[in-house]
PDB file of N, CA and C in Angstrom:
ATOM      1  N   UNK A 234     106.624 124.226  97.470  1.00 57.00           N
ATOM      2  CA  UNK A 234     107.391 123.025  97.197  1.00 57.00           C
ATOM      3  C   UNK A 234     108.164 122.636  98.457  1.00 57.00           C
ATOM      4  N   UNK A 235     108.246 121.351  98.726  1.00 72.00           N
ATOM      5  CA  UNK A 235     108.921 120.876  99.934  1.00 72.00           C
ATOM      6  C   UNK A 235     110.437 120.909  99.745  1.00 72.00           C
ATOM      7  N   UNK A 236     111.116 120.897 100.857  1.00 81.00           N
ATOM      8  CA  UNK A 236     112.573 120.862 100.852  1.00 81.00           C
ATOM      9  C   UNK A 236     113.055 119.532 100.283  1.00 81.00           C
ATOM     10  N   UNK A 237     114.195 119.515  99.615  1.00 80.00           N
ATOM     11  CA  UNK A 237     114.736 118.240  99.135  1.00 80.00           C
ATOM     12  C   UNK A 237     115.096 117.336 100.306  1.00 80.00           C
ATOM     13  N   UNK A 238     114.979 116.036 100.092  1.00 80.00           N
ATOM     14  CA  UNK A 238     115.312 115.077 101.143  1.00 80.00           C
ATOM     15  C   UNK A 238     116.803 115.133 101.451  1.00 80.00           C
ATOM     16  N   UNK A 239     117.162 114.594 102.596  1.00 83.00           N
ATOM     17  CA  UNK A 239     118.569 114.519 102.980  1.00 83.00           C
ATOM     18  C   UNK A 239     119.360 113.746 101.929  1.00 83.00           C
ATOM     19  N   UNK A 240     118.736 112.740 101.321  1.00 84.00           N
ATOM     20  CA  UNK A 240     119.441 111.938 100.325  1.00 84.00           C
ATOM     21  C   UNK A 240     119.722 112.743  99.061  1.00 84.00           C
ATOM     22  N   UNK A 241     118.774 113.561  98.634  1.00 85.00           N
ATOM     23  CA  UNK A 241     118.997 114.421  97.472  1.00 85.00           C
ATOM     24  C   UNK A 241     120.103 115.423  97.771  1.00 85.00           C
ATOM     25  N   UNK A 242     120.112 115.940  98.978  1.00 86.00           N
ATOM     26  CA  UNK A 242     121.153 116.891  99.366  1.00 86.00           C
ATOM     27  C   UNK A 242     122.527 116.218  99.410  1.00 86.00           C
ATOM     28  N   UNK A 243     122.587 114.943  99.810  1.00 87.00           N
ATOM     29  CA  UNK A 243     123.844 114.189  99.779  1.00 87.00           C
ATOM     30  C   UNK A 243     124.305 114.026  98.338  1.00 87.00           C
ATOM     31  N   UNK A 244     123.401 113.632  97.464  1.00 85.00           N
ATOM     32  CA  UNK A 244     123.738 113.420  96.062  1.00 85.00           C
ATOM     33  C   UNK A 244     124.241 114.706  95.413  1.00 85.00           C
ATOM     34  N   UNK A 245     123.679 115.840  95.798  1.00 87.00           N
ATOM     35  CA  UNK A 245     124.111 117.143  95.274  1.00 87.00           C
ATOM     36  C   UNK A 245     125.447 117.596  95.864  1.00 87.00           C
ATOM     37  N   UNK A 246     125.941 116.910  96.886  1.00 87.00           N
ATOM     38  CA  UNK A 246     127.181 117.296  97.531  1.00 87.00           C
ATOM     39  C   UNK A 246     127.008 118.330  98.619  1.00 87.00           C
ATOM     40  N   UNK A 247     125.768 118.623  99.012  1.00 91.00           N
ATOM     41  CA  UNK A 247     125.497 119.613 100.049  1.00 91.00           C
ATOM     42  C   UNK A 247     125.754 119.057 101.450  1.00 91.00           C
ATOM     43  N   UNK A 248     125.651 117.746 101.607  1.00 89.00           N
ATOM     44  CA  UNK A 248     125.910 117.079 102.882  1.00 89.00           C
ATOM     45  C   UNK A 248     126.999 116.041 102.626  1.00 89.00           C
ATOM     46  N   UNK A 249     128.108 116.116 103.335  1.00 88.00           N
ATOM     47  CA  UNK A 249     129.185 115.148 103.112  1.00 88.00           C
ATOM     48  C   UNK A 249     128.744 113.727 103.447  1.00 88.00           C
ATOM     49  N   UNK A 250     129.091 112.803 102.592  1.00 89.00           N
ATOM     50  CA  UNK A 250     128.801 111.395 102.810  1.00 89.00           C
ATOM     51  C   UNK A 250     129.689 110.577 101.894  1.00 89.00           C
ATOM     52  N   UNK A 251     129.920 109.338 102.284  1.00 91.00           N
ATOM     53  CA  UNK A 251     130.720 108.446 101.452  1.00 91.00           C
ATOM     54  C   UNK A 251     129.810 107.687 100.498  1.00 91.00           C
ATOM     55  N   UNK A 252     129.824 108.082  99.230  1.00 92.00           N
ATOM     56  CA  UNK A 252     129.077 107.362  98.200  1.00 92.00           C
ATOM     57  C   UNK A 252     129.953 106.191  97.764  1.00 92.00           C
ATOM     58  N   UNK A 253     129.460 104.961  98.007  1.00 95.00           N
ATOM     59  CA  UNK A 253     130.274 103.766  97.723  1.00 95.00           C
ATOM     60  C   UNK A 253     129.988 103.167  96.352  1.00 95.00           C
ATOM     61  N   UNK A 254     128.846 103.516  95.741  1.00 96.00           N
ATOM     62  CA  UNK A 254     128.506 103.009  94.408  1.00 96.00           C
ATOM     63  C   UNK A 254     127.397 103.880  93.826  1.00 96.00           C
ATOM     64  N   UNK A 255     127.329 103.879  92.505  1.00 95.00           N
ATOM     65  CA  UNK A 255     126.320 104.702  91.852  1.00 95.00           C
ATOM     66  C   UNK A 255     126.000 104.132  90.481  1.00 95.00           C
ATOM     67  N   UNK A 256     124.708 104.181  90.106  1.00 96.00           N
ATOM     68  CA  UNK A 256     124.259 103.854  88.756  1.00 96.00           C
ATOM     69  C   UNK A 256     123.585 105.106  88.200  1.00 96.00           C
ATOM     70  N   UNK A 257     123.028 105.002  87.019  1.00 95.00           N
ATOM     71  CA  UNK A 257     122.310 106.151  86.445  1.00 95.00           C
ATOM     72  C   UNK A 257     121.116 106.558  87.296  1.00 95.00           C
ATOM     73  N   UNK A 258     120.492 105.586  87.991  1.00 95.00           N
ATOM     74  CA  UNK A 258     119.224 105.851  88.674  1.00 95.00           C
ATOM     75  C   UNK A 258     119.238 105.657  90.187  1.00 95.00           C
ATOM     76  N   UNK A 259     120.361 105.227  90.750  1.00 95.00           N
ATOM     77  CA  UNK A 259     120.422 104.953  92.192  1.00 95.00           C
ATOM     78  C   UNK A 259     121.852 105.135  92.687  1.00 95.00           C
ATOM     79  N   UNK A 260     121.992 105.264  93.996  1.00 94.00           N
ATOM     80  CA  UNK A 260     123.324 105.362  94.579  1.00 94.00           C
ATOM     81  C   UNK A 260     123.310 104.724  95.955  1.00 94.00           C
ATOM     82  N   UNK A 261     124.507 104.402  96.458  1.00 95.00           N
ATOM     83  CA  UNK A 261     124.641 103.762  97.766  1.00 95.00           C
ATOM     84  C   UNK A 261     125.634 104.562  98.600  1.00 95.00           C
ATOM     85  N   UNK A 262     125.274 104.774  99.866  1.00 94.00           N
ATOM     86  CA  UNK A 262     126.139 105.499 100.792  1.00 94.00           C
ATOM     87  C   UNK A 262     126.361 104.666 102.050  1.00 94.00           C
ATOM     88  N   UNK A 263     127.442 104.969 102.729  1.00 92.00           N
ATOM     89  CA  UNK A 263     127.710 104.360 104.031  1.00 92.00           C
ATOM     90  C   UNK A 263     126.908 105.131 105.069  1.00 92.00           C
ATOM     91  N   UNK A 264     126.185 104.423 105.939  1.00 86.00           N
ATOM     92  CA  UNK A 264     125.381 105.068 106.977  1.00 86.00           C
ATOM     93  C   UNK A 264     126.286 105.713 108.007  1.00 86.00           C
ATOM     94  N   UNK A 265     125.911 106.910 108.474  1.00 83.00           N
ATOM     95  CA  UNK A 265     126.736 107.602 109.463  1.00 83.00           C
ATOM     96  C   UNK A 265     126.515 107.071 110.876  1.00 83.00           C
ATOM     97  N   UNK A 266     125.419 106.346 111.090  1.00 81.00           N
ATOM     98  CA  UNK A 266     125.134 105.741 112.399  1.00 81.00           C
ATOM     99  C   UNK A 266     124.835 104.263 112.192  1.00 81.00           C
ATOM    100  N   UNK A 267     125.850 103.460 111.860  1.00 84.00           N
ATOM    101  CA  UNK A 267     125.606 102.070 111.455  1.00 84.00           C
ATOM    102  C   UNK A 267     124.982 101.210 112.547  1.00 84.00           C
ATOM    103  N   UNK A 268     124.041 100.363 112.116  1.00 82.00           N
ATOM    104  CA  UNK A 268     123.380  99.410 113.002  1.00 82.00           C
ATOM    105  C   UNK A 268     123.990  98.022 112.874  1.00 82.00           C
ATOM    106  N   UNK A 269     124.983  97.887 112.024  1.00 87.00           N
ATOM    107  CA  UNK A 269     125.636  96.600 111.778  1.00 87.00           C
ATOM    108  C   UNK A 269     127.060  96.894 111.331  1.00 87.00           C
ATOM    109  N   UNK A 270     127.936  95.886 111.351  1.00 90.00           N
ATOM    110  CA  UNK A 270     129.305  96.127 110.867  1.00 90.00           C
ATOM    111  C   UNK A 270     129.339  96.736 109.458  1.00 90.00           C
ATOM    112  N   UNK A 271     128.449  96.285 108.587  1.00 91.00           N
ATOM    113  CA  UNK A 271     128.267  96.901 107.275  1.00 91.00           C
ATOM    114  C   UNK A 271     126.832  97.422 107.233  1.00 91.00           C
ATOM    115  N   UNK A 272     126.671  98.723 107.039  1.00 92.00           N
ATOM    116  CA  UNK A 272     125.338  99.327 106.938  1.00 92.00           C
ATOM    117  C   UNK A 272     125.395 100.391 105.863  1.00 92.00           C
ATOM    118  N   UNK A 273     124.882 100.023 104.694  1.00 94.00           N
ATOM    119  CA  UNK A 273     124.841 100.919 103.548  1.00 94.00           C
ATOM    120  C   UNK A 273     123.391 101.231 103.229  1.00 94.00           C
ATOM    121  N   UNK A 274     123.146 102.411 102.688  1.00 92.00           N
ATOM    122  CA  UNK A 274     121.804 102.789 102.238  1.00 92.00           C
ATOM    123  C   UNK A 274     121.829 102.875 100.723  1.00 92.00           C
ATOM    124  N   UNK A 275     120.822 102.291 100.080  1.00 95.00           N
ATOM    125  CA  UNK A 275     120.693 102.341  98.629  1.00 95.00           C
ATOM    126  C   UNK A 275     119.451 103.162  98.320  1.00 95.00           C
ATOM    127  N   UNK A 276     119.614 104.208  97.508  1.00 92.00           N
ATOM    128  CA  UNK A 276     118.572 105.206  97.332  1.00 92.00           C
ATOM    129  C   UNK A 276     118.370 105.498  95.844  1.00 92.00           C
ATOM    130  N   UNK A 277     117.125 105.503  95.377  1.00 94.00           N
ATOM    131  CA  UNK A 277     116.875 105.962  94.006  1.00 94.00           C
ATOM    132  C   UNK A 277     117.171 107.453  93.894  1.00 94.00           C
ATOM    133  N   UNK A 278     117.523 107.897  92.704  1.00 92.00           N
ATOM    134  CA  UNK A 278     117.820 109.310  92.471  1.00 92.00           C
ATOM    135  C   UNK A 278     116.570 110.109  92.124  1.00 92.00           C
ATOM    136  N   UNK A 279     115.446 109.709  92.636  1.00 91.00           N
ATOM    137  CA  UNK A 279     114.206 110.433  92.407  1.00 91.00           C
ATOM    138  C   UNK A 279     113.477 110.590  93.729  1.00 91.00           C
ATOM    139  N   UNK A 280     112.749 111.671  93.872  1.00 87.00           N
ATOM    140  CA  UNK A 280     111.934 111.866  95.065  1.00 87.00           C
ATOM    141  C   UNK A 280     110.456 111.594  94.763  1.00 87.00           C
ATOM    142  N   UNK A 281     110.189 110.902  93.661  1.00 90.00           N
ATOM    143  CA  UNK A 281     108.808 110.651  93.246  1.00 90.00           C
ATOM    144  C   UNK A 281     108.070 109.671  94.150  1.00 90.00           C
ATOM    145  N   UNK A 282     108.793 108.873  94.928  1.00 90.00           N
ATOM    146  CA  UNK A 282     108.170 107.809  95.720  1.00 90.00           C
ATOM    147  C   UNK A 282     108.520 107.969  97.189  1.00 90.00           C
ATOM    148  N   UNK A 283     107.513 107.913  98.045  1.00 85.00           N
ATOM    149  CA  UNK A 283     107.711 108.084  99.488  1.00 85.00           C
ATOM    150  C   UNK A 283     108.164 106.797 100.170  1.00 85.00           C
ATOM    151  N   UNK A 284     107.860 105.643  99.572  1.00 88.00           N
ATOM    152  CA  UNK A 284     108.250 104.376 100.190  1.00 88.00           C
ATOM    153  C   UNK A 284     108.311 103.289  99.137  1.00 88.00           C
ATOM    154  N   UNK A 285     108.726 102.108  99.549  1.00 91.00           N
ATOM    155  CA  UNK A 285     108.943 101.017  98.598  1.00 91.00           C
ATOM    156  C   UNK A 285     107.634 100.528  97.977  1.00 91.00           C
ATOM    157  N   UNK A 286     106.517 100.672  98.671  1.00 92.00           N
ATOM    158  CA  UNK A 286     105.223 100.262  98.108  1.00 92.00           C
ATOM    159  C   UNK A 286     104.891 101.121  96.888  1.00 92.00           C
ATOM    160  N   UNK A 287     105.069 102.436  97.022  1.00 92.00           N
ATOM    161  CA  UNK A 287     104.833 103.330  95.883  1.00 92.00           C
ATOM    162  C   UNK A 287     105.819 103.051  94.750  1.00 92.00           C
ATOM    163  N   UNK A 288     107.065 102.797  95.081  1.00 94.00           N
ATOM    164  CA  UNK A 288     108.061 102.505  94.060  1.00 94.00           C
ATOM    165  C   UNK A 288     107.728 101.222  93.308  1.00 94.00           C
ATOM    166  N   UNK A 289     107.350 100.191  94.028  1.00 95.00           N
ATOM    167  CA  UNK A 289     107.022  98.911  93.393  1.00 95.00           C
ATOM    168  C   UNK A 289     105.845  99.059  92.433  1.00 95.00           C
ATOM    169  N   UNK A 290     104.856  99.845  92.816  1.00 97.00           N
ATOM    170  CA  UNK A 290     103.687 100.052  91.962  1.00 97.00           C
ATOM    171  C   UNK A 290     104.002 100.977  90.789  1.00 97.00           C
ATOM    172  N   UNK A 291     104.838 101.990  91.022  1.00 96.00           N
ATOM    173  CA  UNK A 291     105.066 103.010  90.007  1.00 96.00           C
ATOM    174  C   UNK A 291     106.212 102.747  89.064  1.00 96.00           C
ATOM    175  N   UNK A 292     107.235 102.046  89.522  1.00 97.00           N
ATOM    176  CA  UNK A 292     108.415 101.838  88.687  1.00 97.00           C
ATOM    177  C   UNK A 292     109.145 100.563  89.107  1.00 97.00           C
ATOM    178  N   UNK A 293     108.588  99.397  88.761  1.00 97.00           N
ATOM    179  CA  UNK A 293     109.223  98.136  89.160  1.00 97.00           C
ATOM    180  C   UNK A 293     110.653  97.974  88.635  1.00 97.00           C
ATOM    181  N   UNK A 294     110.957  98.568  87.486  1.00 97.00           N
ATOM    182  CA  UNK A 294     112.321  98.459  86.954  1.00 97.00           C
ATOM    183  C   UNK A 294     113.300  99.207  87.852  1.00 97.00           C
ATOM    184  N   UNK A 295     112.894 100.346  88.392  1.00 97.00           N
ATOM    185  CA  UNK A 295     113.760 101.081  89.304  1.00 97.00           C
ATOM    186  C   UNK A 295     113.941 100.309  90.606  1.00 97.00           C
ATOM    187  N   UNK A 296     112.882  99.691  91.092  1.00 96.00           N
ATOM    188  CA  UNK A 296     113.012  98.853  92.289  1.00 96.00           C
ATOM    189  C   UNK A 296     114.009  97.725  92.034  1.00 96.00           C
ATOM    190  N   UNK A 297     113.932  97.102  90.869  1.00 97.00           N
ATOM    191  CA  UNK A 297     114.877  96.040  90.525  1.00 97.00           C
ATOM    192  C   UNK A 297     116.307  96.579  90.478  1.00 97.00           C
ATOM    193  N   UNK A 298     116.481  97.794  89.984  1.00 97.00           N
ATOM    194  CA  UNK A 298     117.816  98.400  89.946  1.00 97.00           C
ATOM    195  C   UNK A 298     118.343  98.660  91.357  1.00 97.00           C
ATOM    196  N   UNK A 299     117.465  99.130  92.257  1.00 96.00           N
ATOM    197  CA  UNK A 299     117.860  99.357  93.647  1.00 96.00           C
ATOM    198  C   UNK A 299     118.300  98.037  94.289  1.00 96.00           C
ATOM    199  N   UNK A 300     117.527  96.970  94.085  1.00 97.00           N
ATOM    200  CA  UNK A 300     117.873  95.669  94.652  1.00 97.00           C
ATOM    201  C   UNK A 300     119.175  95.142  94.034  1.00 97.00           C
ATOM    202  N   UNK A 301     119.348  95.341  92.737  1.00 97.00           N
ATOM    203  CA  UNK A 301     120.593  94.920  92.090  1.00 97.00           C
ATOM    204  C   UNK A 301     121.801  95.659  92.622  1.00 97.00           C
ATOM    205  N   UNK A 302     121.660  96.968  92.848  1.00 97.00           N
ATOM    206  CA  UNK A 302     122.756  97.742  93.420  1.00 97.00           C
ATOM    207  C   UNK A 302     123.037  97.287  94.849  1.00 97.00           C
ATOM    208  N   UNK A 303     121.980  96.991  95.596  1.00 96.00           N
ATOM    209  CA  UNK A 303     122.164  96.465  96.962  1.00 96.00           C
ATOM    210  C   UNK A 303     122.979  95.174  96.925  1.00 96.00           C
ATOM    211  N   UNK A 304     122.679  94.305  96.001  1.00 95.00           N
ATOM    212  CA  UNK A 304     123.415  93.051  95.863  1.00 95.00           C
ATOM    213  C   UNK A 304     124.880  93.318  95.526  1.00 95.00           C
ATOM    214  N   UNK A 305     125.130  94.260  94.635  1.00 96.00           N
ATOM    215  CA  UNK A 305     126.508  94.586  94.242  1.00 96.00           C
ATOM    216  C   UNK A 305     127.326  95.140  95.403  1.00 96.00           C
ATOM    217  N   UNK A 306     126.731  96.096  96.144  1.00 96.00           N
ATOM    218  CA  UNK A 306     127.499  96.673  97.259  1.00 96.00           C
ATOM    219  C   UNK A 306     127.672  95.658  98.381  1.00 96.00           C
ATOM    220  N   UNK A 307     126.699  94.778  98.568  1.00 94.00           N
ATOM    221  CA  UNK A 307     126.841  93.733  99.582  1.00 94.00           C
ATOM    222  C   UNK A 307     127.954  92.767  99.206  1.00 94.00           C
ATOM    223  N   UNK A 308     128.058  92.434  97.922  1.00 94.00           N
ATOM    224  CA  UNK A 308     129.136  91.543  97.486  1.00 94.00           C
ATOM    225  C   UNK A 308     130.495  92.164  97.765  1.00 94.00           C
ATOM    226  N   UNK A 309     130.602  93.456  97.550  1.00 94.00           N
ATOM    227  CA  UNK A 309     131.880  94.139  97.739  1.00 94.00           C
ATOM    228  C   UNK A 309     132.190  94.422  99.206  1.00 94.00           C
ATOM    229  N   UNK A 310     131.184  94.814  99.983  1.00 92.00           N
ATOM    230  CA  UNK A 310     131.439  95.302 101.342  1.00 92.00           C
ATOM    231  C   UNK A 310     131.074  94.313 102.450  1.00 92.00           C
ATOM    232  N   UNK A 311     130.250  93.309 102.142  1.00 90.00           N
ATOM    233  CA  UNK A 311     129.794  92.376 103.186  1.00 90.00           C
ATOM    234  C   UNK A 311     130.004  90.921 102.798  1.00 90.00           C
ATOM    235  N   UNK A 312     130.842  90.668 101.811  1.00 89.00           N
ATOM    236  CA  UNK A 312     131.129  89.301 101.416  1.00 89.00           C
ATOM    237  C   UNK A 312     129.945  88.584 100.782  1.00 89.00           C
ATOM    238  N   UNK A 313     128.922  89.330 100.382  1.00 85.00           N
ATOM    239  CA  UNK A 313     127.782  88.742  99.701  1.00 85.00           C
ATOM    240  C   UNK A 313     126.640  88.330 100.599  1.00 85.00           C
ATOM    241  N   UNK A 314     126.879  88.193 101.894  1.00 88.00           N
ATOM    242  CA  UNK A 314     125.805  87.830 102.823  1.00 88.00           C
ATOM    243  C   UNK A 314     125.247  89.112 103.416  1.00 88.00           C
ATOM    244  N   UNK A 315     123.937  89.318 103.258  1.00 92.00           N
ATOM    245  CA  UNK A 315     123.379  90.571 103.733  1.00 92.00           C
ATOM    246  C   UNK A 315     121.888  90.455 103.987  1.00 92.00           C
ATOM    247  N   UNK A 316     121.402  91.396 104.751  1.00 92.00           N
ATOM    248  CA  UNK A 316     119.965  91.566 104.981  1.00 92.00           C
ATOM    249  C   UNK A 316     119.579  92.852 104.269  1.00 92.00           C
ATOM    250  N   UNK A 317     118.481  92.828 103.518  1.00 93.00           N
ATOM    251  CA  UNK A 317     117.983  94.006 102.812  1.00 93.00           C
ATOM    252  C   UNK A 317     116.675  94.410 103.461  1.00 93.00           C
ATOM    253  N   UNK A 318     116.602  95.647 103.955  1.00 92.00           N
ATOM    254  CA  UNK A 318     115.441  96.122 104.703  1.00 92.00           C
ATOM    255  C   UNK A 318     114.945  97.420 104.097  1.00 92.00           C
ATOM    256  N   UNK A 319     113.638  97.488 103.857  1.00 91.00           N
ATOM    257  CA  UNK A 319     112.979  98.735 103.457  1.00 91.00           C
ATOM    258  C   UNK A 319     112.045  99.135 104.589  1.00 91.00           C
ATOM    259  N   UNK A 320     112.190 100.340 105.112  1.00 86.00           N
ATOM    260  CA  UNK A 320     111.260 100.862 106.109  1.00 86.00           C
ATOM    261  C   UNK A 320     110.145 101.603 105.373  1.00 86.00           C
ATOM    262  N   UNK A 321     108.905 101.323 105.734  1.00 84.00           N
ATOM    263  CA  UNK A 321     107.775 101.972 105.077  1.00 84.00           C
ATOM    264  C   UNK A 321     106.818 102.498 106.129  1.00 84.00           C
ATOM    265  N   UNK A 322     106.750 103.807 106.260  1.00 78.00           N
ATOM    266  CA  UNK A 322     105.840 104.441 107.204  1.00 78.00           C
ATOM    267  C   UNK A 322     106.481 104.764 108.533  1.00 78.00           C
ATOM    268  N   UNK A 323     105.915 105.694 109.267  1.00 77.00           N
ATOM    269  CA  UNK A 323     106.511 106.162 110.524  1.00 77.00           C
ATOM    270  C   UNK A 323     106.570 105.089 111.607  1.00 77.00           C
ATOM    271  N   UNK A 324     105.683 104.125 111.599  1.00 83.00           N
ATOM    272  CA  UNK A 324     105.713 103.084 112.620  1.00 83.00           C
ATOM    273  C   UNK A 324     106.751 101.998 112.324  1.00 83.00           C
ATOM    274  N   UNK A 325     107.376 102.081 111.160  1.00 80.00           N
ATOM    275  CA  UNK A 325     108.443 101.138 110.810  1.00 80.00           C
ATOM    276  C   UNK A 325     109.820 101.767 111.000  1.00 80.00           C
ATOM    277  N   UNK A 326     109.838 102.931 111.604  1.00 75.00           N
ATOM    278  CA  UNK A 326     111.109 103.584 111.869  1.00 75.00           C
ATOM    279  C   UNK A 326     111.611 104.454 110.733  1.00 75.00           C
ATOM    280  N   UNK A 327     110.769 104.739 109.747  1.00 71.00           N
ATOM    281  CA  UNK A 327     111.191 105.606 108.652  1.00 71.00           C
ATOM    282  C   UNK A 327     110.977 107.050 109.058  1.00 71.00           C
ATOM    283  N   UNK A 328     112.059 107.797 109.117  1.00 69.00           N
ATOM    284  CA  UNK A 328     111.969 109.212 109.464  1.00 69.00           C
ATOM    285  C   UNK A 328     112.213 110.101 108.254  1.00 69.00           C
ATOM    286  N   UNK A 329     112.837 109.557 107.208  1.00 68.00           N
ATOM    287  CA  UNK A 329     113.033 110.277 105.960  1.00 68.00           C
ATOM    288  C   UNK A 329     112.109 109.627 104.947  1.00 68.00           C
ATOM    289  N   UNK A 330     111.054 110.327 104.558  1.00 68.00           N
ATOM    290  CA  UNK A 330     110.070 109.728 103.668  1.00 68.00           C
ATOM    291  C   UNK A 330     110.534 109.806 102.229  1.00 68.00           C
ATOM    292  N   UNK A 331     111.438 108.919 101.920  1.00 78.00           N
ATOM    293  CA  UNK A 331     112.027 108.762 100.597  1.00 78.00           C
ATOM    294  C   UNK A 331     112.467 107.307 100.553  1.00 78.00           C
ATOM    295  N   UNK A 332     112.296 106.658  99.436  1.00 83.00           N
ATOM    296  CA  UNK A 332     112.668 105.246  99.343  1.00 83.00           C
ATOM    297  C   UNK A 332     114.149 105.089  99.636  1.00 83.00           C
ATOM    298  N   UNK A 333     114.479 104.179 100.502  1.00 85.00           N
ATOM    299  CA  UNK A 333     115.862 103.790 100.712  1.00 85.00           C
ATOM    300  C   UNK A 333     115.882 102.381 101.302  1.00 85.00           C
ATOM    301  N   UNK A 334     116.861 101.619 100.875  1.00 90.00           N
ATOM    302  CA  UNK A 334     117.029 100.254 101.360  1.00 90.00           C
ATOM    303  C   UNK A 334     118.263 100.199 102.235  1.00 90.00           C
ATOM    304  N   UNK A 335     118.163  99.493 103.336  1.00 90.00           N
ATOM    305  CA  UNK A 335     119.300  99.274 104.226  1.00 90.00           C
ATOM    306  C   UNK A 335     119.949  97.948 103.848  1.00 90.00           C
ATOM    307  N   UNK A 336     121.227  97.974 103.538  1.00 93.00           N
ATOM    308  CA  UNK A 336     122.007  96.765 103.302  1.00 93.00           C
ATOM    309  C   UNK A 336     122.798  96.532 104.580  1.00 93.00           C
ATOM    310  N   UNK A 337     122.460  95.474 105.288  1.00 92.00           N
ATOM    311  CA  UNK A 337     123.093  95.163 106.572  1.00 92.00           C
ATOM    312  C   UNK A 337     123.851  93.853 106.440  1.00 92.00           C
ATOM    313  N   UNK A 338     125.097  93.846 106.848  1.00 91.00           N
ATOM    314  CA  UNK A 338     125.888  92.628 106.734  1.00 91.00           C
ATOM    315  C   UNK A 338     127.130  92.712 107.575  1.00 91.00           C
ATOM    316  N   UNK A 339     128.045  91.789 107.316  1.00 82.00           N
ATOM    317  CA  UNK A 339     129.311  91.796 108.016  1.00 82.00           C
ATOM    318  C   UNK A 339     129.244  91.201 109.399  1.00 82.00           C
ATOM    319  N   UNK A 340     128.883  89.946 109.506  1.00 74.00           N
ATOM    320  CA  UNK A 340     128.877  89.273 110.802  1.00 74.00           C
ATOM    321  C   UNK A 340     127.550  89.342 111.534  1.00 74.00           C
ATOM    322  N   UNK A 341     126.452  89.464 110.807  1.00 65.00           N
ATOM    323  CA  UNK A 341     125.140  89.437 111.439  1.00 65.00           C
ATOM    324  C   UNK A 341     124.907  88.048 112.022  1.00 65.00           C
ATOM    325  N   UNK A 342     124.238  87.991 113.160  1.00 61.00           N
ATOM    326  CA  UNK A 342     123.906  86.720 113.787  1.00 61.00           C
ATOM    327  C   UNK A 342     122.404  86.561 113.859  1.00 61.00           C
ATOM    328  N   UNK A 343     121.952  85.389 114.242  1.00 59.00           N
ATOM    329  CA  UNK A 343     120.513  85.097 114.326  1.00 59.00           C
ATOM    330  C   UNK A 343     119.797  86.123 115.203  1.00 59.00           C
ATOM    331  N   UNK A 344     120.416  86.557 116.285  1.00 57.00           N
ATOM    332  CA  UNK A 344     119.759  87.478 117.207  1.00 57.00           C
ATOM    333  C   UNK A 344     120.004  88.950 116.922  1.00 57.00           C
ATOM    334  N   UNK A 345     120.846  89.251 115.940  1.00 56.00           N
ATOM    335  CA  UNK A 345     121.158  90.647 115.696  1.00 56.00           C
ATOM    336  C   UNK A 345     120.005  91.360 115.006  1.00 56.00           C
ATOM    337  N   UNK A 346     119.820  92.602 115.356  1.00 55.00           N
ATOM    338  CA  UNK A 346     118.808  93.446 114.722  1.00 55.00           C
ATOM    339  C   UNK A 346     117.422  92.850 114.811  1.00 55.00           C
ATOM    340  N   UNK A 347     117.122  92.151 115.863  1.00 53.00           N
ATOM    341  CA  UNK A 347     115.773  91.639 116.065  1.00 53.00           C
ATOM    342  C   UNK A 347     115.415  90.400 115.276  1.00 53.00           C
ATOM    343  N   UNK A 348     116.394  89.670 114.758  1.00 46.00           N
ATOM    344  CA  UNK A 348     115.948  88.476 114.130  1.00 46.00           C
ATOM    345  C   UNK A 348     116.744  87.811 113.152  1.00 46.00           C
TER     346      UNK A 348
END
């Protein structure tokens, strides 16, 4: 059996992190190396899916919950304006193969973060 992901270890309290919101099936943390003034990660509480493509095919309701939680934390922490990014695969910069969404906000500009 593989080791639990860093996100599962955070949820278990094994790795310190600031959990800013949580539902029955997902949680949001503040990124330790932010790429924007507001950079939160929204993560399902399951390791069943390696990326958002698998999640969308396997559990669309959970994907909707992740997006809803992203919207909620963005409203609270970024004034409601945000970019939602899912990295899928190693060439997209995903190093932790577990579904997670990046909520980026707080003064993003047209040229920030590549676009």
